[in-house]
PDB file of C-alpha atoms and ligand atoms in Angstrom:
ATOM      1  CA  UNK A 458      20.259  28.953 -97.558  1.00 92.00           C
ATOM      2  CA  UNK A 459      19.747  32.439 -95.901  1.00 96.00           C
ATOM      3  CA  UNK A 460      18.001  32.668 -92.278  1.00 97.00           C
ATOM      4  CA  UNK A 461      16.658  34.879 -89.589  1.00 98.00           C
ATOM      5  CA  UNK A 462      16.442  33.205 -86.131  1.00 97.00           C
ATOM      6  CA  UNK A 463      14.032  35.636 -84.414  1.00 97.00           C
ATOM      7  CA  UNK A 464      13.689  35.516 -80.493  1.00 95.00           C
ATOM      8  CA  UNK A 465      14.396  36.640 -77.357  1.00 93.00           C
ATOM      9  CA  UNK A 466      17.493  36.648 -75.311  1.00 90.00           C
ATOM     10  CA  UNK A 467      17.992  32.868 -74.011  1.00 87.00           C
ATOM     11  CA  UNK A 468      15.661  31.476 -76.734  1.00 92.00           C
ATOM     12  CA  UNK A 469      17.888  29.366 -77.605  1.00 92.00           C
ATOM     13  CA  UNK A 470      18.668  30.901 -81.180  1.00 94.00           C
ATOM     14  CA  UNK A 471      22.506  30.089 -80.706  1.00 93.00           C
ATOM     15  CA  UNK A 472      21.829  26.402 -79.950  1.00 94.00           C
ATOM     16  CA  UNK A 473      19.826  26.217 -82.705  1.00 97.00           C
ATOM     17  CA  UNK A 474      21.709  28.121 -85.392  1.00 96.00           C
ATOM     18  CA  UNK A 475      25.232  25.945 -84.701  1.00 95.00           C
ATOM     19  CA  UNK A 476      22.953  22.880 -85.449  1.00 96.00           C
ATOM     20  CA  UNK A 477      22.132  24.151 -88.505  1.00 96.00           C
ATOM     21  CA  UNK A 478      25.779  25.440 -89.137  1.00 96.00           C
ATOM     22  CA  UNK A 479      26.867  21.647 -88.863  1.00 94.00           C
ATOM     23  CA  UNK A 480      24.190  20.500 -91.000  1.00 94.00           C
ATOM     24  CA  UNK A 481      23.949  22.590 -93.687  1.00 93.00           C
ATOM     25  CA  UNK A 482      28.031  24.204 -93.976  1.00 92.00           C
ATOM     26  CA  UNK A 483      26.906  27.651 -93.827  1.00 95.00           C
ATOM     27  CA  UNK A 484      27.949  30.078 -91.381  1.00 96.00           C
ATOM     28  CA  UNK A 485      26.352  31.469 -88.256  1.00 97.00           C
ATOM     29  CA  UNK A 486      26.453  35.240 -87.994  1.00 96.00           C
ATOM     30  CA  UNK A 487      25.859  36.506 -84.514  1.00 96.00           C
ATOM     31  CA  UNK A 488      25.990  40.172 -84.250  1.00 97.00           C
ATOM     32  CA  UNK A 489      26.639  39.476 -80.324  1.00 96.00           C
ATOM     33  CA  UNK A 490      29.526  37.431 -80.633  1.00 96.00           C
ATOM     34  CA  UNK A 491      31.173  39.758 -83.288  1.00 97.00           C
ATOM     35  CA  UNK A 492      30.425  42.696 -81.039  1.00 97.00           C
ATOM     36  CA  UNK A 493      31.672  40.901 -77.920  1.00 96.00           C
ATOM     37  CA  UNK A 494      34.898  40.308 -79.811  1.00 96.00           C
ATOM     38  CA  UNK A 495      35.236  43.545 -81.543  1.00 97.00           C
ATOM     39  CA  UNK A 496      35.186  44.611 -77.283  1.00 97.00           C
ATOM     40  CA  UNK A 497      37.502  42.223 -76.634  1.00 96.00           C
ATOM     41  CA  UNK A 498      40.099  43.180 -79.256  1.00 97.00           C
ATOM     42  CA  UNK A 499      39.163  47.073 -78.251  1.00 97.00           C
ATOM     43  CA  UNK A 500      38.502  48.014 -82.054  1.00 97.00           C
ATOM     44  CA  UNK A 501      36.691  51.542 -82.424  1.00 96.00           C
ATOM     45  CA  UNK A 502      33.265  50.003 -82.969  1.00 96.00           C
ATOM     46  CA  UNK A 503      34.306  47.242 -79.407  1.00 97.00           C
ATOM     47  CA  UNK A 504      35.021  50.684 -77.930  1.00 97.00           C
ATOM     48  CA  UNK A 505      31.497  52.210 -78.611  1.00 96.00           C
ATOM     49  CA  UNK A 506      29.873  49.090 -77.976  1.00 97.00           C
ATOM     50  CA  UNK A 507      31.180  48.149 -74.662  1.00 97.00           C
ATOM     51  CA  UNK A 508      28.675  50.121 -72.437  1.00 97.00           C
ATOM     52  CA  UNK A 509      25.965  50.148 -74.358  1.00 97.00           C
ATOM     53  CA  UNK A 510      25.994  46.138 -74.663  1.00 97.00           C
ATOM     54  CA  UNK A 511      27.188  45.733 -70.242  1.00 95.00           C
ATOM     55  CA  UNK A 512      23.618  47.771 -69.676  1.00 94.00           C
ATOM     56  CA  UNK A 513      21.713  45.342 -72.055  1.00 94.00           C
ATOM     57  CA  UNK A 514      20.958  48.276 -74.642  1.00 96.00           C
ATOM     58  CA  UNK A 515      21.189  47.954 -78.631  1.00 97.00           C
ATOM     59  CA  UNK A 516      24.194  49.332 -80.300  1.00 98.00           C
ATOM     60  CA  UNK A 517      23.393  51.678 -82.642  1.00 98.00           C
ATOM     61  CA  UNK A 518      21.520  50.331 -85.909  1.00 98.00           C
ATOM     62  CA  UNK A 519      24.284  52.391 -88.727  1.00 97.00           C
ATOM     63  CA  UNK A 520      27.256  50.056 -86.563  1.00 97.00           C
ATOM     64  CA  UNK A 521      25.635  46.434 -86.825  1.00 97.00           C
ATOM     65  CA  UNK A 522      24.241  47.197 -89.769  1.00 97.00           C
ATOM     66  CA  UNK A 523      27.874  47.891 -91.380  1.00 96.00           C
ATOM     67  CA  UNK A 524      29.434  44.887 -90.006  1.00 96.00           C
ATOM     68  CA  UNK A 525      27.158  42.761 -91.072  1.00 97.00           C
ATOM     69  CA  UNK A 526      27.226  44.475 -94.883  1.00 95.00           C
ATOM     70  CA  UNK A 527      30.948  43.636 -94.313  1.00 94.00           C
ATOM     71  CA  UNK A 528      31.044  39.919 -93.130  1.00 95.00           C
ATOM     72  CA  UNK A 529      28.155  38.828 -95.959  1.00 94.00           C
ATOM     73  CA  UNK A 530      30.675  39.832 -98.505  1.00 92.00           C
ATOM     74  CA  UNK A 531      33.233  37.312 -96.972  1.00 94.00           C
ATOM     75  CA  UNK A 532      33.687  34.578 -99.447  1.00 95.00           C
ATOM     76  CA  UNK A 533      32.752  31.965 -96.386  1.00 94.00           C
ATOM     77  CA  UNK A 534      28.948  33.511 -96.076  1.00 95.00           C
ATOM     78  CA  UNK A 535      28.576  32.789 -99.498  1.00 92.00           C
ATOM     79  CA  UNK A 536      26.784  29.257 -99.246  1.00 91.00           C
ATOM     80  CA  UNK A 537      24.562  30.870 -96.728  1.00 95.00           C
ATOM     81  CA  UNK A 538      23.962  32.105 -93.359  1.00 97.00           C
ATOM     82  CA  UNK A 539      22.069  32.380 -90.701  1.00 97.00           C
ATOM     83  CA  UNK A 540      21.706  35.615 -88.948  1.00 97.00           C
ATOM     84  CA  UNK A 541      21.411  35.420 -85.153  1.00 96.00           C
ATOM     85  CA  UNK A 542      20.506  38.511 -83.504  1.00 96.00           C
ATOM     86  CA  UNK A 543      20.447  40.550 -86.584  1.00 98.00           C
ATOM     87  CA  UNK A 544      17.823  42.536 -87.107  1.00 98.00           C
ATOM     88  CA  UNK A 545      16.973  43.763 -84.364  1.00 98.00           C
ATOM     89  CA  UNK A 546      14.811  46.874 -85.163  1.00 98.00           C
ATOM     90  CA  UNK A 547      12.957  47.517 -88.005  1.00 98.00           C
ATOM     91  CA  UNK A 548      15.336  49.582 -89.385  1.00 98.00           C
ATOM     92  CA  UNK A 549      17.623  47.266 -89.450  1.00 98.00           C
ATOM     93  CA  UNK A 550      15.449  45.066 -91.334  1.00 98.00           C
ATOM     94  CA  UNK A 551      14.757  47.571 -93.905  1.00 98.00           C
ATOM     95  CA  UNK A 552      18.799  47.974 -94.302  1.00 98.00           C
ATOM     96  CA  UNK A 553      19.048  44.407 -94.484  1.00 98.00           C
ATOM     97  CA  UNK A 554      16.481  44.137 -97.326  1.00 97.00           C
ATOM     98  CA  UNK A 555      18.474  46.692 -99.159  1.00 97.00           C
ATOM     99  CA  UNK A 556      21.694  44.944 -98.521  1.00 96.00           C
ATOM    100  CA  UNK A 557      20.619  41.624-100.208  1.00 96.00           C
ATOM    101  CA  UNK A 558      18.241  43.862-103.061  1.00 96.00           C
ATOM    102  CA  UNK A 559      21.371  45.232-104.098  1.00 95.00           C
ATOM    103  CA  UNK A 560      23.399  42.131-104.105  1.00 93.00           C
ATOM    104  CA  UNK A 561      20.644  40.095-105.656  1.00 93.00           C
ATOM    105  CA  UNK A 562      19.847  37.654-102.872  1.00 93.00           C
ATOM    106  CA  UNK A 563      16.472  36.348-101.166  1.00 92.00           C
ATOM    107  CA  UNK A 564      16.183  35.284 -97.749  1.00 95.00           C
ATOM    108  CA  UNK A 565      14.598  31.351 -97.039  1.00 94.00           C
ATOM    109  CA  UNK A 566      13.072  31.808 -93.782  1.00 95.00           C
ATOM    110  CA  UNK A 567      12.581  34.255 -90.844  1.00 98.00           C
ATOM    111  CA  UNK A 568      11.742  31.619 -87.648  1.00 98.00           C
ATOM    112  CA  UNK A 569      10.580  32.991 -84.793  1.00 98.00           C
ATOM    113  CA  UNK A 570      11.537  30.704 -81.766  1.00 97.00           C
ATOM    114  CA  UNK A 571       7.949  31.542 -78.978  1.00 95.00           C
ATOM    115  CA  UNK A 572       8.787  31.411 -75.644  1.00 93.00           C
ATOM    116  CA  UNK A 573       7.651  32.438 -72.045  1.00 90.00           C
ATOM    117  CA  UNK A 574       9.510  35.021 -70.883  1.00 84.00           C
ATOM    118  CA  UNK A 575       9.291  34.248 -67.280  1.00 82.00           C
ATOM    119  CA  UNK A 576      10.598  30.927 -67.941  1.00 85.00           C
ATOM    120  CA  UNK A 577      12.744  32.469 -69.668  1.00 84.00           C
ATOM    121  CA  UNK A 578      14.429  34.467 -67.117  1.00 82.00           C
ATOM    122  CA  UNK A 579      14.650  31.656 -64.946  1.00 85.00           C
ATOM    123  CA  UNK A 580      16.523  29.610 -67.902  1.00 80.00           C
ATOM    124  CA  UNK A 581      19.202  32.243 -68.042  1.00 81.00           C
ATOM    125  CA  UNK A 582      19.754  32.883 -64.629  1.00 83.00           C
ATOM    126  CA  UNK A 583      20.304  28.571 -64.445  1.00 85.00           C
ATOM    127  CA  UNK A 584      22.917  29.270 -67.418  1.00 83.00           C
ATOM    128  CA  UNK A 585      24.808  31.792 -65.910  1.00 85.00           C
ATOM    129  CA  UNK A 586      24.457  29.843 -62.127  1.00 88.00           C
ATOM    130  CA  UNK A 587      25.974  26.362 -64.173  1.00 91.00           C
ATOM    131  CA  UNK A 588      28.826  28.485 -66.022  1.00 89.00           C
ATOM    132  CA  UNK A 589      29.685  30.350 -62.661  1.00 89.00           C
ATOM    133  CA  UNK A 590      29.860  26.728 -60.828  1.00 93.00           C
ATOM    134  CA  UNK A 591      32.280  25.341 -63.828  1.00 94.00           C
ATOM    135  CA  UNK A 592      34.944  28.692 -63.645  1.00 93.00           C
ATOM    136  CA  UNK A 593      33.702  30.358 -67.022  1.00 91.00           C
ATOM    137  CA  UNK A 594      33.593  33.202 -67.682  1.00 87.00           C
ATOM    138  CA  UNK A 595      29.967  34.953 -67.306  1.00 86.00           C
ATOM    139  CA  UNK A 596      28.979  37.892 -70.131  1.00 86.00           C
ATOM    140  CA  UNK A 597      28.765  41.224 -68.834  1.00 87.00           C
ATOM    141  CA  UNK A 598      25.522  41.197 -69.465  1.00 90.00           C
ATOM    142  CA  UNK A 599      24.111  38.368 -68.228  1.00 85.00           C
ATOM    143  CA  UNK A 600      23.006  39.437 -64.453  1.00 84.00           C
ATOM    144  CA  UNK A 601      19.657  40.311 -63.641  1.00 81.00           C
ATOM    145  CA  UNK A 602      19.648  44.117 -64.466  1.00 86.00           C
ATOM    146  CA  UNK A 603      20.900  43.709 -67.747  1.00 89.00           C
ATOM    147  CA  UNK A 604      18.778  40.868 -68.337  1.00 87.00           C
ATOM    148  CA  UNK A 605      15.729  42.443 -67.761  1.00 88.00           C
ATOM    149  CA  UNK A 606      16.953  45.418 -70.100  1.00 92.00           C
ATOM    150  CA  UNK A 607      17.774  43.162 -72.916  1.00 93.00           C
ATOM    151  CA  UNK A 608      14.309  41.633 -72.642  1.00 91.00           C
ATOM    152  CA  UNK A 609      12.698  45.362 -72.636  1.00 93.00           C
ATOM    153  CA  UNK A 610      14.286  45.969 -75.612  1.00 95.00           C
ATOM    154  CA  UNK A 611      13.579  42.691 -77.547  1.00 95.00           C
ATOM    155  CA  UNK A 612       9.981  43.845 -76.772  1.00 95.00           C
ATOM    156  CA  UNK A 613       9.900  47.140 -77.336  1.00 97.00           C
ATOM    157  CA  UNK A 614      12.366  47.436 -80.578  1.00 97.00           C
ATOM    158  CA  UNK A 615      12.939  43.830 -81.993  1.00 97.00           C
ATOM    159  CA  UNK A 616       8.984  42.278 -81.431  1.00 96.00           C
ATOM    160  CA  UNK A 617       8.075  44.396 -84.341  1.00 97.00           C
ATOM    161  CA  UNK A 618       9.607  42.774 -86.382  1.00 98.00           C
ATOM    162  CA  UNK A 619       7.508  39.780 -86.082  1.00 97.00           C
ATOM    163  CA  UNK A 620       4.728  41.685 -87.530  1.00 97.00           C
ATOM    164  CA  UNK A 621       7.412  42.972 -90.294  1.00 98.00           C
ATOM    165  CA  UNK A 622       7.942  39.588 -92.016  1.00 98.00           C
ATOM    166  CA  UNK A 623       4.720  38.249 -91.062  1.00 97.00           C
ATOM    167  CA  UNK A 624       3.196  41.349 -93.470  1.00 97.00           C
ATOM    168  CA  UNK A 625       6.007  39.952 -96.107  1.00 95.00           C
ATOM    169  CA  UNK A 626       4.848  36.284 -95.737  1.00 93.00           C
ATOM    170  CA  UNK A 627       8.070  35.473 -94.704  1.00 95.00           C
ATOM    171  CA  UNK A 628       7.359  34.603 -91.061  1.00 97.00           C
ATOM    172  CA  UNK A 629       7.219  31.349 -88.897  1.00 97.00           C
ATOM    173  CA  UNK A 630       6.845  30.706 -85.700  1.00 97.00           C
ATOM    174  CA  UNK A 631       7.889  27.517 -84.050  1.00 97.00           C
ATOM    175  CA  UNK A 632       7.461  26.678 -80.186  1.00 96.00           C
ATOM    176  CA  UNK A 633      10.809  27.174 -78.189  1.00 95.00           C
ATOM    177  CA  UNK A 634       9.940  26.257 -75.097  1.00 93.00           C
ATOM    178  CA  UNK A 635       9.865  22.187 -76.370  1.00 95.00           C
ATOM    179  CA  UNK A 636      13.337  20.661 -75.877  1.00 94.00           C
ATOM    180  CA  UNK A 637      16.119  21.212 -78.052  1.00 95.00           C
ATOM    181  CA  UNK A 638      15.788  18.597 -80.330  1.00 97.00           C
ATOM    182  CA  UNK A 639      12.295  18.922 -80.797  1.00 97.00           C
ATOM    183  CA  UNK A 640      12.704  22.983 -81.732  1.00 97.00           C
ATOM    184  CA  UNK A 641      15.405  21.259 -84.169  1.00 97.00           C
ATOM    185  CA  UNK A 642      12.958  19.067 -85.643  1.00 98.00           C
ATOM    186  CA  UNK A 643      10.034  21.977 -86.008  1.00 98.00           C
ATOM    187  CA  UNK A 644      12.814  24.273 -88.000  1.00 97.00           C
ATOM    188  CA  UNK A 645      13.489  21.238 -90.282  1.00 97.00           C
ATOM    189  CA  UNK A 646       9.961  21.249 -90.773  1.00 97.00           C
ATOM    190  CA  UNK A 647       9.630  24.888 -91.469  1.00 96.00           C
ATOM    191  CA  UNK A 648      12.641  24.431 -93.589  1.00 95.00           C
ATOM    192  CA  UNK A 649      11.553  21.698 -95.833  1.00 94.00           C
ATOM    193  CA  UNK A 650       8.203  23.793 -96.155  1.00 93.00           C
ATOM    194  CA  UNK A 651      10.067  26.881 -97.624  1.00 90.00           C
ATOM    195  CA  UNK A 652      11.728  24.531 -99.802  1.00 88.00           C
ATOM    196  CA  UNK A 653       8.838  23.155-101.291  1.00 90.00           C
ATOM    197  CA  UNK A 654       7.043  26.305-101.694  1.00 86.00           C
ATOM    198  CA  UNK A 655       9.863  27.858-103.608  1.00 83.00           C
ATOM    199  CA  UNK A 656      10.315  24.409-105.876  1.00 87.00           C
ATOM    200  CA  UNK A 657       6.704  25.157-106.702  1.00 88.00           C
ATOM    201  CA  UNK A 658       6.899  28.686-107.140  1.00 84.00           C
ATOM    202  CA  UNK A 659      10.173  27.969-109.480  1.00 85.00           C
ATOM    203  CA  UNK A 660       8.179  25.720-111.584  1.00 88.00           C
ATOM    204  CA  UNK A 661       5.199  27.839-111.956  1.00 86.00           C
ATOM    205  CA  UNK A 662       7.712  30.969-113.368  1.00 78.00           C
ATOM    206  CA  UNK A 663       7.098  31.300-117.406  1.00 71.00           C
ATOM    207  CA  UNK A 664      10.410  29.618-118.818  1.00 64.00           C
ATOM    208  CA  UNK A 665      10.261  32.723-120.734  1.00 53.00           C
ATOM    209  CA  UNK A 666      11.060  30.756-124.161  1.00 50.00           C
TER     210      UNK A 666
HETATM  211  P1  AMP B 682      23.276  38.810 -78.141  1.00 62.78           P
HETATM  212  O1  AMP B 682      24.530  38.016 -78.012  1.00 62.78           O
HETATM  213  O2  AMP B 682      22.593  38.608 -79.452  1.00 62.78           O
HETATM  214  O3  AMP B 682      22.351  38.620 -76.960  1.00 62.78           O
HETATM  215  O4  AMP B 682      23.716  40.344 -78.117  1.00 62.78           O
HETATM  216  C1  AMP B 682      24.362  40.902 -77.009  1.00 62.78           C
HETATM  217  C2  AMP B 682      24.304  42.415 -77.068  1.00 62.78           C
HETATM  218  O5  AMP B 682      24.975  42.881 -78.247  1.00 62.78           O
HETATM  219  C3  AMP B 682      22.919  43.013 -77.150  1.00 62.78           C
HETATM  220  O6  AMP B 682      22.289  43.129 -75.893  1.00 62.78           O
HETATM  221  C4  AMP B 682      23.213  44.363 -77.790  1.00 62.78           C
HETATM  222  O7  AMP B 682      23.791  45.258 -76.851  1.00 62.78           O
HETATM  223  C5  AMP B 682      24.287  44.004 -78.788  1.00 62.78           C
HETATM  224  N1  AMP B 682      23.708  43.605 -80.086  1.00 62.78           N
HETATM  225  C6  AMP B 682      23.803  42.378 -80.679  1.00 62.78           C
HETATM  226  N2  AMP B 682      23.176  42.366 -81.863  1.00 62.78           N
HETATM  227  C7  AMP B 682      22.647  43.607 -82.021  1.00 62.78           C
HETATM  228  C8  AMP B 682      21.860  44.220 -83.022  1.00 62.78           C
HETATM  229  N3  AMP B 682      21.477  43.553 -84.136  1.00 62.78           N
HETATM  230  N4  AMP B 682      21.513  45.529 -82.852  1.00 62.78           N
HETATM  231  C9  AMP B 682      21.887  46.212 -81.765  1.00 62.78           C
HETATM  232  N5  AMP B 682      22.612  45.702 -80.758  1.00 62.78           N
HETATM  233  C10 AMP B 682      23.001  44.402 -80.885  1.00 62.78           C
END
């Protein structure tokens, strides 16, 4: 199984993705997470990223799109995956269409988790308030400035892409303001909807013989 989460910053796409990591055995591939530890171990790319990501900007396109071209080819991604965070811009998109073309792969689902983005704001400020209280340590860019960058940018650069796989007939759109388990259950939904339609579409291909 392949699968974009699509959403804004605190819409809860990592929640969601480990669920379906435990579930279903594939892998979760968060371009955030690689690029926060590609900062931490001060590689090149953690090195050009560092900035960029503190001010809540998008790393350039050619740099996530390489390391995720690099970590689909690892033999762990190759029950599945779901991307989380990736794409990002519609250029991205288009590379990642490419990427999978060329290797002869389809994507199941792009789900787009809907949320209020005021509510929003308030649910990532109560993160960051709850990790501060319990001694963790708090992302560089998860403070209000940065914050209100990464949403900016989710708007102006990653909303787009909505319309992108909506145009493909690729797109759903589930609520993700309900609780966590209910989001859960409306993926599983969208999920077992996908699956049908491609069981269908499978047995309405000419065998061909
Ligand atoms: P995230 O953990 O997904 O919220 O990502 C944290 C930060 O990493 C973002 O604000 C960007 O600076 C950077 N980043 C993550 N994924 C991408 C992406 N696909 N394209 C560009 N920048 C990204």
């Amino acid at each position: 199984m392949r699968l974009i989460l699509l959403g804004p910053p605190g819409a809860g796409k990592g929640t969601q993705a480990q669920r379906l990591v435990e579930k279903y055995g594939i892998v979760q591939l968060s371009t955030g997470d690689m690029l926060r530890a590609a900062v931490a171990a001060g590689t090149p790319v953690g090195r050009r990223a560092k900035d960029i990501m503190a001010r809540g900007e998008l790393v350039p396109d050619e740099v996530v799109v390489q390391i995720v071209a690099d970590r689909i080819e690892q033999p762990d991604a190759r029950r599945g995956f779901i991307l989380d965070g990736f794409p990002r811009t519609v250029p991205q998109a288009e590379a990642l269409d490419r990427m999978l073309a060329e290797k002869g792969l389809t994507l199941d689902a792009v789900i787009e988790l809907k949320v209020d983005e005021d509510i929003l704001a308030e649910r990532v400020e109560r993160r960051v308030a709850e990790m501060t209280a319990r001694g963790e340590a708090v992302r560089a860019d998860d403070n209000p400035a940065a914050l209100r960058k990464r949403l900016a940018a989710y708007r102006a650069q990653t909303a787009p892409l909505v319309a992108y796989y909506a145009a493909r007939g690729m797109l759903s759109s589930v609520d993700g303001m309900a609780s966590i388990p209910e989001v859960a259950a409306a993926i599983e939904r969208v999920l077992a909807e996908t699956a049908a339609a491609r069981q269908d579409r499978a047995r309405k291909m000419p065998t061909g013989g």
